[in-house]
PDB file of C-alpha atoms in Angstrom:
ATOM      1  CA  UNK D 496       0.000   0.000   0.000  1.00  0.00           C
ATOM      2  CA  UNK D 497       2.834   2.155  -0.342  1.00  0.00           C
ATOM      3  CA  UNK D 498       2.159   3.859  -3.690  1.00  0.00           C
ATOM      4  CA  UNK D 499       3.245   6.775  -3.661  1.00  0.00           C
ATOM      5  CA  UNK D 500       1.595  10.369  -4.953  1.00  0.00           C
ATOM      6  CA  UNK D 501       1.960  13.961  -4.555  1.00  0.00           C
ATOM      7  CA  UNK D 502      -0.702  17.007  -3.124  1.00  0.00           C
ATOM      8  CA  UNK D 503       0.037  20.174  -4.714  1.00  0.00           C
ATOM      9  CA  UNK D 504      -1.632  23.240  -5.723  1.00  0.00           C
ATOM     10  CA  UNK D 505      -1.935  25.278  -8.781  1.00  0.00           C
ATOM     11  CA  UNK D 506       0.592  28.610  -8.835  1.00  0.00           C
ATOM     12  CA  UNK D 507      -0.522  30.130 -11.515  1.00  0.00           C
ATOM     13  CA  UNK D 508      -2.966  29.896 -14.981  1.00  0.00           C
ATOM     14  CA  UNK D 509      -6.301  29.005 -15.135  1.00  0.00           C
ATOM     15  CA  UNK D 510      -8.319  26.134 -16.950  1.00  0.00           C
ATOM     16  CA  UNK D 511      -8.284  22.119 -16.534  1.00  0.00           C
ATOM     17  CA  UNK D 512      -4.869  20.720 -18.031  1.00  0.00           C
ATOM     18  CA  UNK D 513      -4.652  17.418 -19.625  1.00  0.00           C
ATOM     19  CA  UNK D 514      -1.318  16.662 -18.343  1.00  0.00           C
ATOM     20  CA  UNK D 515       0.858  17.238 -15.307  1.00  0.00           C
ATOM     21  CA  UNK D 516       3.237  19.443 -16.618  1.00  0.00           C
ATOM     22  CA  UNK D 517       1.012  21.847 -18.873  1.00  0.00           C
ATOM     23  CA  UNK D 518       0.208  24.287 -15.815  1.00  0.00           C
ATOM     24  CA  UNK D 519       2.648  25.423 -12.685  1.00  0.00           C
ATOM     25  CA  UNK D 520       1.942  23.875  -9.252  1.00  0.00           C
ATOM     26  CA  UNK D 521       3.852  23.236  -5.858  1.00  0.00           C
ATOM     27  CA  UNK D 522       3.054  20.348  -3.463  1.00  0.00           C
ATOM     28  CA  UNK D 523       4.635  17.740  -1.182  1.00  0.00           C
ATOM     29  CA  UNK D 524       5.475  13.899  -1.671  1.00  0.00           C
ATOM     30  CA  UNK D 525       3.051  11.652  -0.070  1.00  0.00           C
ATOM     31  CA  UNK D 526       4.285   8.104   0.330  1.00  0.00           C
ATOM     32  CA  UNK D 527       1.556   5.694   1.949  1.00  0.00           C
ATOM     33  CA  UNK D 528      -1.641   4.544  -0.243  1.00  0.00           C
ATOM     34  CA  UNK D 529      -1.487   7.248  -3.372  1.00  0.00           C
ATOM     35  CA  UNK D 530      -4.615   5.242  -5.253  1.00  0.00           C
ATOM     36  CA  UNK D 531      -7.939   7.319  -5.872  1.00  0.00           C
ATOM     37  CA  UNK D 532      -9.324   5.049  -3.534  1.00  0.00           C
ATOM     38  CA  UNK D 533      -6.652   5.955  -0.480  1.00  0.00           C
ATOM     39  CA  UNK D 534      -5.406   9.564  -0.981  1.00  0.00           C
ATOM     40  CA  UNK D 535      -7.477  10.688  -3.306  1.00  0.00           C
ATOM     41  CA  UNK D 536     -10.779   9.953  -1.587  1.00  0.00           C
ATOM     42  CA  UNK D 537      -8.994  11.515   1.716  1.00  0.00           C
ATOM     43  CA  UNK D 538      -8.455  14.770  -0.326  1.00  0.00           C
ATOM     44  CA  UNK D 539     -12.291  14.645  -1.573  1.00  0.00           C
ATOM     45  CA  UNK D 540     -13.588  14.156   2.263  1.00  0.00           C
ATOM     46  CA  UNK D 541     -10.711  16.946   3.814  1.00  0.00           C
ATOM     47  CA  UNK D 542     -12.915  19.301   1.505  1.00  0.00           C
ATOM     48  CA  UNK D 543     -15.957  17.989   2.870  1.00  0.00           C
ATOM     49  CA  UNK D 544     -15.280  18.196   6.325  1.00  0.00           C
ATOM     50  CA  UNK D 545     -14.072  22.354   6.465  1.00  0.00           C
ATOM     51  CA  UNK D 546     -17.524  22.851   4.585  1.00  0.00           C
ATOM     52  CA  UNK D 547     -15.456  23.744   1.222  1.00  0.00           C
ATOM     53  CA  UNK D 548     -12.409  25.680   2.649  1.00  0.00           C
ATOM     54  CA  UNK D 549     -10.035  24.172  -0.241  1.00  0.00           C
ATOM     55  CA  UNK D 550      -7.571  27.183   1.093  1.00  0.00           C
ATOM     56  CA  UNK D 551      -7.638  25.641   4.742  1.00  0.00           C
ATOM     57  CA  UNK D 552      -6.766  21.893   3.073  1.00  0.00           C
ATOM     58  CA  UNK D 553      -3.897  23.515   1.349  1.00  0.00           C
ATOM     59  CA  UNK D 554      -2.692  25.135   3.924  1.00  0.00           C
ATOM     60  CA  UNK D 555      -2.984  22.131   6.571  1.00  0.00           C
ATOM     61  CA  UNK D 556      -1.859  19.655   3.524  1.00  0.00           C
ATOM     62  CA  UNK D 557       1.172  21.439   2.024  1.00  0.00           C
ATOM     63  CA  UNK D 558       2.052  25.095   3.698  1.00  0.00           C
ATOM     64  CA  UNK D 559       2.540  23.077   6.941  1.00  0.00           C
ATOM     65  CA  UNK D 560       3.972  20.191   5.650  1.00  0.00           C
ATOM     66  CA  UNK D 561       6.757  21.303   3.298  1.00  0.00           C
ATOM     67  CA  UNK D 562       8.839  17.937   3.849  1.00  0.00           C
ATOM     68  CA  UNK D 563       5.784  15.981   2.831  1.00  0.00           C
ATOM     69  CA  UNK D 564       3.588  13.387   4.273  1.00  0.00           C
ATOM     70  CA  UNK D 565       4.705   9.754   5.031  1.00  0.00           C
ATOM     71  CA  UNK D 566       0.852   9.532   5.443  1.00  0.00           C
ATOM     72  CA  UNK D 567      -1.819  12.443   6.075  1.00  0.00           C
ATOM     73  CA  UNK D 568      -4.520   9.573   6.632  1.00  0.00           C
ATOM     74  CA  UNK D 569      -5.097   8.053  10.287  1.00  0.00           C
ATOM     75  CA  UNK D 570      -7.602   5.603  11.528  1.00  0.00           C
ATOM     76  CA  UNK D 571      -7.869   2.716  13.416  1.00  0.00           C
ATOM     77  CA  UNK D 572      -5.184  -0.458  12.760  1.00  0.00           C
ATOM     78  CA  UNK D 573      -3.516   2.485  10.260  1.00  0.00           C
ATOM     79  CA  UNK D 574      -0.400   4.483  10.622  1.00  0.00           C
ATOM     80  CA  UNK D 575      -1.284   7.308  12.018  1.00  0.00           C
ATOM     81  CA  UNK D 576      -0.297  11.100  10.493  1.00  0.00           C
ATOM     82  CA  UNK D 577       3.102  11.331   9.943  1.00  0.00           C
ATOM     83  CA  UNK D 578       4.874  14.242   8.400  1.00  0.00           C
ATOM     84  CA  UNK D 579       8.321  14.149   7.092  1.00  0.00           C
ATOM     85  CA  UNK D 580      10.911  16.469   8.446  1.00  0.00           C
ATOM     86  CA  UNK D 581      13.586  18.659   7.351  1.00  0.00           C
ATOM     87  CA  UNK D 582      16.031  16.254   8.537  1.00  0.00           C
ATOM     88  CA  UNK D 583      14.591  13.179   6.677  1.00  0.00           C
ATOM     89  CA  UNK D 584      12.589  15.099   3.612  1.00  0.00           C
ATOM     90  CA  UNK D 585      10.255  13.218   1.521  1.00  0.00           C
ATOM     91  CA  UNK D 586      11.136  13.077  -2.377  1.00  0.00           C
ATOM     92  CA  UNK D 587      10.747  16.339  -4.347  1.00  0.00           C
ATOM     93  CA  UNK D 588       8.131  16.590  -6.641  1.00  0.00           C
ATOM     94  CA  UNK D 589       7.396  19.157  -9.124  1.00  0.00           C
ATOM     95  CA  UNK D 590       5.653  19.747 -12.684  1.00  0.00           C
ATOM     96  CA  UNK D 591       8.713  18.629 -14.183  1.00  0.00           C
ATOM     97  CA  UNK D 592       9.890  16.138 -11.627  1.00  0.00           C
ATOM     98  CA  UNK D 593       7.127  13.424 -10.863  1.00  0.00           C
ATOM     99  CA  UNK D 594       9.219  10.264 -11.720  1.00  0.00           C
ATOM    100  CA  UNK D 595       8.933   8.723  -7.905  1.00  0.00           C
ATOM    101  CA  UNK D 596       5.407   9.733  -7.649  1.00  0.00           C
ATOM    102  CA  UNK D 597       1.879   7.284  -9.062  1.00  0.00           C
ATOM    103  CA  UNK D 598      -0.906   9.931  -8.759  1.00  0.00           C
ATOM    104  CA  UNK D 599      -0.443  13.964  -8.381  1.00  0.00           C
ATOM    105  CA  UNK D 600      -3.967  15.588  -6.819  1.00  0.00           C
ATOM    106  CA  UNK D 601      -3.741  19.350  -7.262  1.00  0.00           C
ATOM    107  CA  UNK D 602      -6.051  21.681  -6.444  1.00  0.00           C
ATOM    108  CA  UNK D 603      -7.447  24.632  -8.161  1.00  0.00           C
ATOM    109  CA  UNK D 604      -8.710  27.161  -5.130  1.00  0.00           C
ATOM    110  CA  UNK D 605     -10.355  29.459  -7.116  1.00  0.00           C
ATOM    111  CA  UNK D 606     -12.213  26.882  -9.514  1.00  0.00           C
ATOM    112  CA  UNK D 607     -13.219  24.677  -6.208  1.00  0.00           C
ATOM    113  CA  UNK D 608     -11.472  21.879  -8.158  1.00  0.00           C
ATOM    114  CA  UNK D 609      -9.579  18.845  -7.773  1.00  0.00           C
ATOM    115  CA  UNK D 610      -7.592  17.511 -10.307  1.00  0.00           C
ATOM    116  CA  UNK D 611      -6.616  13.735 -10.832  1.00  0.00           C
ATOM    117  CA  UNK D 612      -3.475  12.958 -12.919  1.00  0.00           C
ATOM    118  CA  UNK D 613      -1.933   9.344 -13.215  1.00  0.00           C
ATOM    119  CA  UNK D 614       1.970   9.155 -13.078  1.00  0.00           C
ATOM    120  CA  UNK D 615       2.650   6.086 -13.232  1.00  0.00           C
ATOM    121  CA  UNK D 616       4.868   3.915 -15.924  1.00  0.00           C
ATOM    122  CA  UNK D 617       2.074   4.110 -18.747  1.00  0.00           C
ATOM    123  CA  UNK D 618      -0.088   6.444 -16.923  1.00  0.00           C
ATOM    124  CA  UNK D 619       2.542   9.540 -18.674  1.00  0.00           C
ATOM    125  CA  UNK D 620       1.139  12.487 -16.609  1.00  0.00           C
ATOM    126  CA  UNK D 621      -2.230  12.237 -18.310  1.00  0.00           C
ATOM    127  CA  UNK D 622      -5.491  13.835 -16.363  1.00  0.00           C
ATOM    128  CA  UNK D 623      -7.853  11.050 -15.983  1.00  0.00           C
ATOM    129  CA  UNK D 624     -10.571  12.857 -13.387  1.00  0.00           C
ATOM    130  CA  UNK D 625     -11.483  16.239 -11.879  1.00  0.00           C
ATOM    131  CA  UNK D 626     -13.722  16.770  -9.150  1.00  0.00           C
ATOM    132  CA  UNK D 627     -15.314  20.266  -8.394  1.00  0.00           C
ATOM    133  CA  UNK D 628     -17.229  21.136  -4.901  1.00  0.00           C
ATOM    134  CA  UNK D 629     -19.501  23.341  -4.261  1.00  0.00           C
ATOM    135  CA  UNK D 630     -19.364  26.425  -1.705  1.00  0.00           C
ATOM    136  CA  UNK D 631     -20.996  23.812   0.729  1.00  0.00           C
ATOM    137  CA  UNK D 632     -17.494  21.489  -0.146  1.00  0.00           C
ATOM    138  CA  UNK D 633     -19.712  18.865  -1.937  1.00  0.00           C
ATOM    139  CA  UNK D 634     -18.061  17.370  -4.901  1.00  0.00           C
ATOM    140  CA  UNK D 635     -19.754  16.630  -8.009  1.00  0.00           C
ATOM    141  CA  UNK D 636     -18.706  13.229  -8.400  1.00  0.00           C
ATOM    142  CA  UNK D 637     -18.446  10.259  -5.453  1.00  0.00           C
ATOM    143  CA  UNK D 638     -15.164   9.269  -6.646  1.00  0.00           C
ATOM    144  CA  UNK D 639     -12.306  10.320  -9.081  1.00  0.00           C
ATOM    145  CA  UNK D 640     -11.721   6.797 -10.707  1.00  0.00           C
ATOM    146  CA  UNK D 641     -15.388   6.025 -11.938  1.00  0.00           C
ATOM    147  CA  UNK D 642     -15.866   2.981 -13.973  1.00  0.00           C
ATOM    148  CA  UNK D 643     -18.259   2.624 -16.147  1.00  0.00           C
ATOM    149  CA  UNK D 644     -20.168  -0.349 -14.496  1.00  0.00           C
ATOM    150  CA  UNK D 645     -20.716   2.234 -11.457  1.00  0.00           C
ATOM    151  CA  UNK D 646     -22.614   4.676 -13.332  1.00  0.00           C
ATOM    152  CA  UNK D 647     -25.941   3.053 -13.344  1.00  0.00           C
ATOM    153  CA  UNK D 648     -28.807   4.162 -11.116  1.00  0.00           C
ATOM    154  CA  UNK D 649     -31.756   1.859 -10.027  1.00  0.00           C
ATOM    155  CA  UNK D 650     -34.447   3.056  -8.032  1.00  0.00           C
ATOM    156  CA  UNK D 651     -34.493   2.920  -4.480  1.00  0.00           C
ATOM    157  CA  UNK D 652     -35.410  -0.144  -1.957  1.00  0.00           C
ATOM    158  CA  UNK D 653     -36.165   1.787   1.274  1.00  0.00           C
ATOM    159  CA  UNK D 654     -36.839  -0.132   4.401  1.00  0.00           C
ATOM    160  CA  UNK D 655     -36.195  -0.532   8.256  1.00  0.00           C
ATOM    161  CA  UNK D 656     -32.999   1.733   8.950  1.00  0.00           C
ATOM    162  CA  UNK D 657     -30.498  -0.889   9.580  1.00  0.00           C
ATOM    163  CA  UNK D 658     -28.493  -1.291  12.631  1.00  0.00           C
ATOM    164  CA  UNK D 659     -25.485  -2.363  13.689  1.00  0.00           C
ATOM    165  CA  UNK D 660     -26.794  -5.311  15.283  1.00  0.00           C
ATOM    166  CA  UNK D 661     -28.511  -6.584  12.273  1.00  0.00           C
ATOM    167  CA  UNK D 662     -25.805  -6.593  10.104  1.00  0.00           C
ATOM    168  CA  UNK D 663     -23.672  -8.401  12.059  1.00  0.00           C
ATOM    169  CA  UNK D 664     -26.935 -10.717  12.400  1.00  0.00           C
ATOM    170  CA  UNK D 665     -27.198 -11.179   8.974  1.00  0.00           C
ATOM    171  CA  UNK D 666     -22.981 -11.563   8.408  1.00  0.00           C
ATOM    172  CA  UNK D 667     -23.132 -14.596  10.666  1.00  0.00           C
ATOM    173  CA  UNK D 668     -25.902 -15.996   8.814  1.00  0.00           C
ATOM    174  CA  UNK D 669     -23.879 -15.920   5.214  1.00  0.00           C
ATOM    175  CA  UNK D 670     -22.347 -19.068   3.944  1.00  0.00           C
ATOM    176  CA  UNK D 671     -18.802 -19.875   4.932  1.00  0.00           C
ATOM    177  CA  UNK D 672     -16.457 -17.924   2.781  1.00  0.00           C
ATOM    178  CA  UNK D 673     -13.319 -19.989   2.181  1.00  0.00           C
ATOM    179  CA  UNK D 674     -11.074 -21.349  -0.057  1.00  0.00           C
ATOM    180  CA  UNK D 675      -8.257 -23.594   0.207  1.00  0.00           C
ATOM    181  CA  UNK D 676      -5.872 -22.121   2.206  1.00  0.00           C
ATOM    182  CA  UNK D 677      -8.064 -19.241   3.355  1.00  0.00           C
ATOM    183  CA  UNK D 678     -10.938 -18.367   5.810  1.00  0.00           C
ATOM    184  CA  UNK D 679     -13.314 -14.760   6.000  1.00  0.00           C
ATOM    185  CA  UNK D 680     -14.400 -13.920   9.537  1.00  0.00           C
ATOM    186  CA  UNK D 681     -16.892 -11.106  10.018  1.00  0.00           C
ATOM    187  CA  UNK D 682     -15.588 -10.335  12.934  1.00  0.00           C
ATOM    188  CA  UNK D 683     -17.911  -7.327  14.697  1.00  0.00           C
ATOM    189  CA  UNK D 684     -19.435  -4.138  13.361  1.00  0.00           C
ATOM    190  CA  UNK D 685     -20.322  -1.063  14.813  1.00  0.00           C
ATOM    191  CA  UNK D 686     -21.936   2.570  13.943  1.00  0.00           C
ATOM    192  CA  UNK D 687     -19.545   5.435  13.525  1.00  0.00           C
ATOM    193  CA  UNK D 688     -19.822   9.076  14.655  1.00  0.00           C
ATOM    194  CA  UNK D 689     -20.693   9.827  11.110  1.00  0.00           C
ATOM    195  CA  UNK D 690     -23.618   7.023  11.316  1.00  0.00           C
ATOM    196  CA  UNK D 691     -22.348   4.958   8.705  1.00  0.00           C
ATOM    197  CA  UNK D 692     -21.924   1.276   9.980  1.00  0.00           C
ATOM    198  CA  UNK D 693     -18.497  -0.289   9.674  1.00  0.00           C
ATOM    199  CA  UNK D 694     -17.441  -4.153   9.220  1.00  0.00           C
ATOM    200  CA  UNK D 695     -14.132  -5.401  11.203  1.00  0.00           C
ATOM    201  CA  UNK D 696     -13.631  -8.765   9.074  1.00  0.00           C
ATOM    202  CA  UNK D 697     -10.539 -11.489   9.379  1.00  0.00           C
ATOM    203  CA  UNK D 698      -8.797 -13.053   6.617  1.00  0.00           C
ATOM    204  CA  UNK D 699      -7.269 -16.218   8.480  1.00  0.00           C
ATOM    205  CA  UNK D 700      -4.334 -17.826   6.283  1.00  0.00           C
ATOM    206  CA  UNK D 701      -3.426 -21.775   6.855  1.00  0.00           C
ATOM    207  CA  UNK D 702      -0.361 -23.913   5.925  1.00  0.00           C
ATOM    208  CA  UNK D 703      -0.403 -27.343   6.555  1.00  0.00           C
ATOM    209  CA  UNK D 704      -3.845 -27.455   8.547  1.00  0.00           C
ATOM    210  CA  UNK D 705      -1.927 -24.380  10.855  1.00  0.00           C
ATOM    211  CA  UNK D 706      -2.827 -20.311  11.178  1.00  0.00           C
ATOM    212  CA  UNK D 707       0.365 -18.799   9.413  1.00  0.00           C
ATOM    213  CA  UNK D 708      -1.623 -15.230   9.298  1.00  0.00           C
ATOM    214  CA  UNK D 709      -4.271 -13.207  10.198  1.00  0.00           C
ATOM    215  CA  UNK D 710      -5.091 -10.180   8.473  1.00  0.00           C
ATOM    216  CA  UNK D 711      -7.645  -7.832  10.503  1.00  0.00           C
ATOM    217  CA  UNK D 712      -9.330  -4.924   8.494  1.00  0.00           C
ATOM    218  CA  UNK D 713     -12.368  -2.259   8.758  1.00  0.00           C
ATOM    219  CA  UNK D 714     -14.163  -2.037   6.302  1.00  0.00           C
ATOM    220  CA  UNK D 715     -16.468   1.460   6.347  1.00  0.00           C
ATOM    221  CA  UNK D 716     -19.357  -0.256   3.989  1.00  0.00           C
ATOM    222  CA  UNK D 717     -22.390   1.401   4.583  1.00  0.00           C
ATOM    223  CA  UNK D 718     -22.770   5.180   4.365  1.00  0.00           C
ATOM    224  CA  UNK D 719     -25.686   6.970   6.727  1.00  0.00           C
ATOM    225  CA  UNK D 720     -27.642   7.146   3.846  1.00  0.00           C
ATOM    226  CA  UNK D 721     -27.270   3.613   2.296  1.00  0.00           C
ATOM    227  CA  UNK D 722     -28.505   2.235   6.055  1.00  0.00           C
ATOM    228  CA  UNK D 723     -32.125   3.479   4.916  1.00  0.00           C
ATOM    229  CA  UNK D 724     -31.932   0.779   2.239  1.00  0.00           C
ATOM    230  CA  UNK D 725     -30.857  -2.951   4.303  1.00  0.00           C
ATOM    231  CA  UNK D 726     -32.113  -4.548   1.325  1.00  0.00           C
ATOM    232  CA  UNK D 727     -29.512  -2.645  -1.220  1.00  0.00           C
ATOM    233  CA  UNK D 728     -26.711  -3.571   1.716  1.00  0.00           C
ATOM    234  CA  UNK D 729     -27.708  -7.357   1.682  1.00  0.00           C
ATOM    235  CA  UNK D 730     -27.459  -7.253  -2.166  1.00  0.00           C
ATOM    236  CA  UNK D 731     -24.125  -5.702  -2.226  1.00  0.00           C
ATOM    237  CA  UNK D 732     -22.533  -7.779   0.405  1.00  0.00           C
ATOM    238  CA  UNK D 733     -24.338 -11.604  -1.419  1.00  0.00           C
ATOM    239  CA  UNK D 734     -22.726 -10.507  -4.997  1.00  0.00           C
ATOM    240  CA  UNK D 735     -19.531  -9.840  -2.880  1.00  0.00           C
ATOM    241  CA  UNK D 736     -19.642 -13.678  -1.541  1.00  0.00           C
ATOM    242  CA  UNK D 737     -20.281 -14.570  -4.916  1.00  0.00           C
ATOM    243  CA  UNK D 738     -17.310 -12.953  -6.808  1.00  0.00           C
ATOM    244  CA  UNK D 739     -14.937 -14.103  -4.078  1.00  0.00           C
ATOM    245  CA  UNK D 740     -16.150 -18.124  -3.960  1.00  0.00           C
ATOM    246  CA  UNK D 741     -15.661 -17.591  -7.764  1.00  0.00           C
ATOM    247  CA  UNK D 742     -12.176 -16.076  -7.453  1.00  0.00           C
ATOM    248  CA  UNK D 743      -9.592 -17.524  -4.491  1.00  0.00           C
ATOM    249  CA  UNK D 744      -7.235 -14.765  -5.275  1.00  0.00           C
ATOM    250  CA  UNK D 745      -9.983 -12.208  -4.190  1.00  0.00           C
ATOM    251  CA  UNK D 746      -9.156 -13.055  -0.988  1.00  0.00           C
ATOM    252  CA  UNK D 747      -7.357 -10.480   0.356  1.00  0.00           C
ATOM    253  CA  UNK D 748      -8.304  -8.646   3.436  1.00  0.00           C
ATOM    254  CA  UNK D 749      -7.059  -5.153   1.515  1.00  0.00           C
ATOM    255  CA  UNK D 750      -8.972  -5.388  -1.298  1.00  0.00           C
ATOM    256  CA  UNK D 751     -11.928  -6.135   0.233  1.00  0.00           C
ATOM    257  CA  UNK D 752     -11.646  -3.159   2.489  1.00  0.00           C
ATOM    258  CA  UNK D 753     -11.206  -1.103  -0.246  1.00  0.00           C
ATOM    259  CA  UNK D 754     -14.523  -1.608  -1.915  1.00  0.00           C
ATOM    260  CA  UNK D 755     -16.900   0.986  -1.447  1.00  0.00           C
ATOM    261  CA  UNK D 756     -19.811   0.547  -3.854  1.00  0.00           C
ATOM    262  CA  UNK D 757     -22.230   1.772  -1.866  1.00  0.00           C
ATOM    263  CA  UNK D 758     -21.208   4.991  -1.965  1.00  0.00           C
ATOM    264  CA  UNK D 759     -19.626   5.332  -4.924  1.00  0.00           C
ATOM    265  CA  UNK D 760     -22.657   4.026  -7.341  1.00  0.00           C
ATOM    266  CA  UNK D 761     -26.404   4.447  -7.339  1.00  0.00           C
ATOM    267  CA  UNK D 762     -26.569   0.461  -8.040  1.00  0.00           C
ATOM    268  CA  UNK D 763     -28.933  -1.331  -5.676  1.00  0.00           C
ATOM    269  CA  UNK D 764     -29.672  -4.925  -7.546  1.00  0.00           C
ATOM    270  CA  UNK D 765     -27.563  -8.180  -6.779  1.00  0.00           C
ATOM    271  CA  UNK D 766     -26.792  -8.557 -10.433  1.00  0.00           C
ATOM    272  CA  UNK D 767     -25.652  -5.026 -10.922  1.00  0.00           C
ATOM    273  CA  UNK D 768     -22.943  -5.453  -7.698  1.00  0.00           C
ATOM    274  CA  UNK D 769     -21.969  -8.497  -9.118  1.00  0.00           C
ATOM    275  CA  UNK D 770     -20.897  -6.067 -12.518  1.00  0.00           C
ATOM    276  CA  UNK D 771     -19.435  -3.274 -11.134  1.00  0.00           C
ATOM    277  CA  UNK D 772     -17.212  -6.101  -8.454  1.00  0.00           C
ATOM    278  CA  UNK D 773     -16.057  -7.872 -11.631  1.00  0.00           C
ATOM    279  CA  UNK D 774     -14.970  -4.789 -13.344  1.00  0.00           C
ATOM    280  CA  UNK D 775     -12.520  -3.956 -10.226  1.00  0.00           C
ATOM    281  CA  UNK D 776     -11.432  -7.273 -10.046  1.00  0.00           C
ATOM    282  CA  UNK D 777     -10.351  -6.722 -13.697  1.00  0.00           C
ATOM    283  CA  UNK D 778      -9.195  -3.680 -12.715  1.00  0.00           C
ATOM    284  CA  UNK D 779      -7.208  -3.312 -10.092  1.00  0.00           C
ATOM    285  CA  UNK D 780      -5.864  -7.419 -11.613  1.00  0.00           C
ATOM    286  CA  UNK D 781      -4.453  -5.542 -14.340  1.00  0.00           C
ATOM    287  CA  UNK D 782      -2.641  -2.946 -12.283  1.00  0.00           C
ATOM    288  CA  UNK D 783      -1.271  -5.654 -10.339  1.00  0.00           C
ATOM    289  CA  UNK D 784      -2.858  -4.549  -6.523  1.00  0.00           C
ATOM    290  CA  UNK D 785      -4.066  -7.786  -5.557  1.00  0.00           C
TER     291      UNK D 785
END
């Protein structure tokens, strides 16, 4: 998870670039977790949380860290924030000089916008997403690294407001989820300030009929608002068991966690999960994550 990307700002210019280099920026190295997913969503909710202040996340992000970030992102069973110092720098980064960085997220303070370019060996500084929030900080799309699968929306399936209680209720009632060197425990959940509900699972890994490993994770499925529809969660969570039984390398505790289809997509039907989890499989299979 150590991919590594850059936060940076624009200097100067105006207007969306379609590549790295076409407009002046500054930022800071960022080494832990540069995917959309990791960094890139963290950037997205930083904006959220100071109600749109994009000048406060700079500041915070890259005035006050000019040695970088080992990682910005804390949480539970995570690294917490750790900036780099003066005496042990981060790499430098620059419009011209992104050759140790994956991603570059740079914002544009007086557009409200985010910008999404891909750095990697093939990626060659191409813009592949942009993200603009509103005075409120509300971006316009869920996630910078949409696929296409994700863009459908089927109409609601309101019910019961699920708890945490009945989710973990209805994880202990799933089918076994194994394969042959590898057990899923759903472990406990619980509701988060925010409201959403979150999963703590277990990947257990044997060798020769003993535990070699167990990987713990949380897993922040459910969104406040996707709690209002328990039949949409069940849905999501049965095409999940079905993509894994299909695929033994699927299980691995970090992908898993990293799935976050209910808030990125509108989708609510089984057979519609089991699309969009097939196209990240193929995904992130091809960028070599799992």
């Amino acid at each position: 998870m150590s991919t590594r990307g850059a936060i940076a700002v624009y200097t100067s210019g105006s207007g969306i670039p379609e590549h790295v280099s076409s407009r002046p920026w500054r930022g800071v190295y960022h080494h832990w977790d540069g995917y959309p997913t990791g960094l890139g969503q963290h950037l997205m909710a930083c904006v959220e949380r100071v109600r749109g202040d994009l000048q406060a996340v700079v500041a915070r992000l890259i005035d006050e860290a000019p040695w970088g970030w080992s990682t910005c992102m804390g949480g539970k069973d995570e690294t917490e924030e750790e900036r780099y110092s003066e005496e042990s720098p981060g790499l430098p980064v620059a419009p011209d000089e992104t050759g140790s960085v994956s991603y570059v997220y740079v914002f544009d303070v007086e557009a409200r916008r985010l910008d999404a370019f891909s750095t990697y060996v093939g990626g060659d500084g191409k813009r592949f997403s942009s993200v603009r929030f509103s005075p409120e900080g509300t971006p316009d799309l869920p996630a910078l690294d949409l696929l296409p699968e994700e863009l459908v929306s089927e109409p609601p399936l309101p019910g019961e407001e699920l708890s945490a209680e009945a989710l973990q209720a209805y994880l202990e009632g799933l089918p076994r989820l194994e394969s042959d060197n590898k057990l899923l425990h759903w472990f406990s959940t619980e509701e988060r300030p925010d409201r959403s509900l979150c999963i703590v699972f277990r990947v257990v890994v044997f060798e020769e009929d003993a535990v070699r490993e167990v990987v713990e994770r949380e897993w922040r499925l459910v969104p406040a608002s996707a709690r209002r529809e328990p039949a949409r969660v069940r849905n999501f969570i049965e095409a999940l068991v079905e993509v894994v039984s299909e695929d033994p390398t699927l299980f691995d505790a970090f992908w898993i966690a990293s799935l976050d289809s209910l808030r990125r997509s509108q989708a609510r039907q089984r057979e519609s999960f089991v699309r969009i989890l097939k196209a990240h499989r193929a995904r992130d299979s091809g960028s070599g994550s799992l």
